[in-house]
């Protein structure tokens, strides 16, 4: 089973974004929040998840689905 953090990291790298760039795109105060998600220390709230899905051109459901191995 993958975590949402692993999915975020993989999508970020696939889109050639740094943590700082992603933080700016989804309007979070710093890359430390992105790092915390990717390390599994926290998870995005619903608004952050919606912005992540938008940046990665996914629906929220798709973002959640790729967080779990089929």
Coordinates of N, CA and C in Angstrom, one line a residue:
X1 N 0.8 -1.2 0.0 CA 0.0 0.0 0.0 C 0.9 1.2 0.0
X2 N 0.6 2.2 -0.9 CA 1.3 3.4 -1.0 C 0.7 4.4 0.0
X3 N 1.4 5.4 0.3 CA 0.8 6.5 1.1 C 0.5 7.7 0.2
X4 N -0.3 8.6 0.7 CA -0.6 9.8 0.0 C 0.8 10.6 -0.2
X5 N 1.6 10.5 0.8 CA 2.9 11.2 0.6 C 3.8 10.6 -0.5
X6 N 3.8 9.3 -0.7 CA 4.5 8.7 -1.8 C 3.9 9.1 -3.1
X7 N 2.6 9.2 -3.2 CA 1.9 9.6 -4.4 C 2.3 11.1 -4.7
X8 N 2.3 11.9 -3.7 CA 2.6 13.3 -3.9 C 4.0 13.4 -4.4
X9 N 5.0 12.7 -3.8 CA 6.4 12.8 -4.2 C 6.5 12.3 -5.6
X10 N 5.9 11.2 -6.0 CA 6.0 10.7 -7.3 C 5.4 11.6 -8.4
X11 N 4.3 12.2 -8.1 CA 3.7 13.2 -9.0 C 4.5 14.4 -9.1
X12 N 5.1 14.9 -8.0 CA 5.9 16.1 -8.0 C 7.1 15.8 -8.9
X13 N 7.8 14.7 -8.7 CA 9.0 14.4 -9.5 C 8.6 14.2 -11.0
X14 N 7.5 13.5 -11.2 CA 7.1 13.3 -12.6 C 6.9 14.6 -13.3
X15 N 6.4 15.6 -12.6 CA 6.1 17.0 -13.1 C 7.3 17.9 -13.0
X16 N 8.4 17.3 -12.6 CA 9.7 18.1 -12.4 C 9.6 19.4 -11.6
X17 N 8.9 19.2 -10.5 CA 8.7 20.3 -9.5 C 9.5 20.1 -8.3
X18 N 10.1 21.2 -7.8 CA 10.8 21.1 -6.4 C 9.7 21.2 -5.4
X19 N 10.0 20.9 -4.2 CA 9.0 21.0 -3.1 C 8.6 22.5 -2.9
X20 N 9.6 23.4 -3.1 CA 9.3 24.8 -3.0 C 8.3 25.2 -4.1
X21 N 8.6 24.8 -5.3 CA 7.7 25.1 -6.4 C 6.3 24.6 -6.2
X22 N 6.1 23.4 -5.7 CA 4.8 22.8 -5.5 C 4.1 23.6 -4.3
X23 N 4.9 23.9 -3.3 CA 4.3 24.7 -2.2 C 3.7 26.0 -2.7
X24 N 4.4 26.7 -3.6 CA 4.0 27.9 -4.2 C 2.7 27.7 -5.0
X25 N 2.7 26.7 -5.8 CA 1.6 26.4 -6.7 C 0.3 26.1 -5.9
X26 N 0.4 25.5 -4.8 CA -0.8 25.1 -4.0 C -1.0 26.1 -2.8
X27 N -0.2 27.1 -2.8 CA -0.4 28.2 -1.8 C -0.3 27.7 -0.3
X28 N 0.8 26.9 -0.1 CA 1.1 26.6 1.3 C 2.4 27.4 1.7
X29 N 2.6 27.7 2.9 CA 3.6 28.7 3.3 C 5.0 28.3 3.0
X30 N 5.3 27.0 3.0 CA 6.7 26.6 2.8 C 6.8 25.2 2.3
X31 N 8.0 24.8 1.8 CA 8.2 23.5 1.3 C 8.3 22.5 2.5
X32 N 8.4 23.0 3.7 CA 8.4 22.0 4.8 C 7.1 21.2 5.0
X33 N 6.0 21.8 4.6 CA 4.7 21.1 4.6 C 4.7 20.0 3.6
X34 N 5.3 20.3 2.4 CA 5.4 19.3 1.3 C 6.3 18.1 1.8
X35 N 7.4 18.5 2.4 CA 8.3 17.5 3.0 C 7.6 16.6 4.0
X36 N 6.9 17.2 4.9 CA 6.2 16.5 6.0 C 5.2 15.5 5.3
X37 N 4.5 15.9 4.3 CA 3.6 15.0 3.6 C 4.3 13.8 3.0
X38 N 5.4 14.1 2.3 CA 6.2 13.1 1.6 C 6.8 12.1 2.6
X39 N 7.2 12.6 3.7 CA 7.8 11.7 4.7 C 6.8 11.0 5.6
X40 N 5.5 11.3 5.4 CA 4.5 10.6 6.1 C 4.2 11.1 7.5
X41 N 4.7 12.3 7.8 CA 4.6 13.0 9.1 C 3.2 13.7 9.3
X42 N 2.6 14.0 8.1 CA 1.3 14.6 8.1 C 0.6 14.4 6.8
X43 N -0.6 14.8 6.6 CA -1.3 14.6 5.3 C -2.0 15.9 5.0
X44 N -2.2 16.2 3.7 CA -2.9 17.4 3.3 C -4.3 17.5 3.8
X45 N -4.8 18.6 4.1 CA -6.2 18.8 4.4 C -7.0 18.8 3.1
X46 N -8.3 18.8 3.2 CA -9.1 18.7 2.0 C -8.8 19.8 1.0
X47 N -8.7 21.0 1.4 CA -8.4 22.1 0.5 C -7.1 21.9 -0.2
X48 N -6.1 21.5 0.6 CA -4.7 21.3 0.0 C -4.8 20.1 -1.0
X49 N -5.5 19.1 -0.6 CA -5.7 17.9 -1.5 C -6.3 18.3 -2.8
X50 N -7.4 19.2 -2.8 CA -8.0 19.7 -4.0 C -7.1 20.5 -4.8
X51 N -6.2 21.3 -4.2 CA -5.3 22.1 -5.0 C -4.2 21.2 -5.6
X52 N -3.8 20.2 -4.9 CA -2.8 19.2 -5.4 C -3.4 18.5 -6.6
X53 N -4.6 18.1 -6.5 CA -5.3 17.4 -7.7 C -5.3 18.3 -8.9
X54 N -5.7 19.6 -8.6 CA -5.7 20.6 -9.7 C -4.4 20.8 -10.4
X55 N -3.3 20.9 -9.6 CA -2.0 21.1 -10.1 C -1.6 19.9 -11.0
X56 N -1.9 18.7 -10.5 CA -1.5 17.5 -11.2 C -2.5 17.1 -12.3
X57 N -3.6 17.9 -12.5 CA -4.6 17.7 -13.5 C -5.3 16.3 -13.2
X58 N -5.7 16.1 -12.0 CA -6.4 14.9 -11.6 C -7.7 15.3 -10.8
X59 N -8.6 14.4 -10.7 CA -9.7 14.6 -9.8 C -9.2 14.2 -8.4
X60 N -10.0 14.7 -7.4 CA -9.6 14.3 -6.1 C -9.6 12.8 -5.9
X61 N -10.6 12.2 -6.5 CA -10.8 10.7 -6.5 C -9.6 10.0 -7.1
X62 N -9.1 10.6 -8.2 CA -7.9 10.0 -8.9 C -6.7 10.1 -8.0
X63 N -6.5 11.3 -7.3 CA -5.4 11.5 -6.4 C -5.4 10.5 -5.3
X64 N -6.6 10.2 -4.8 CA -6.7 9.2 -3.7 C -6.5 7.8 -4.2
X65 N -7.0 7.5 -5.4 CA -6.8 6.2 -6.0 C -5.4 5.8 -6.2
X66 N -4.6 6.8 -6.7 CA -3.2 6.5 -7.0 C -2.4 6.4 -5.7
X67 N -3.0 6.7 -4.6 CA -2.3 6.6 -3.3 C -2.4 5.2 -2.7
X68 N -3.1 4.3 -3.4 CA -3.3 3.0 -2.9 C -3.0 2.0 -4.1
X69 N -2.2 1.0 -3.8 CA -2.0 0.0 -4.9 C -3.3 -0.7 -5.2
X70 N -3.5 -0.9 -6.5 CA -4.7 -1.6 -6.9 C -4.7 -3.1 -6.5

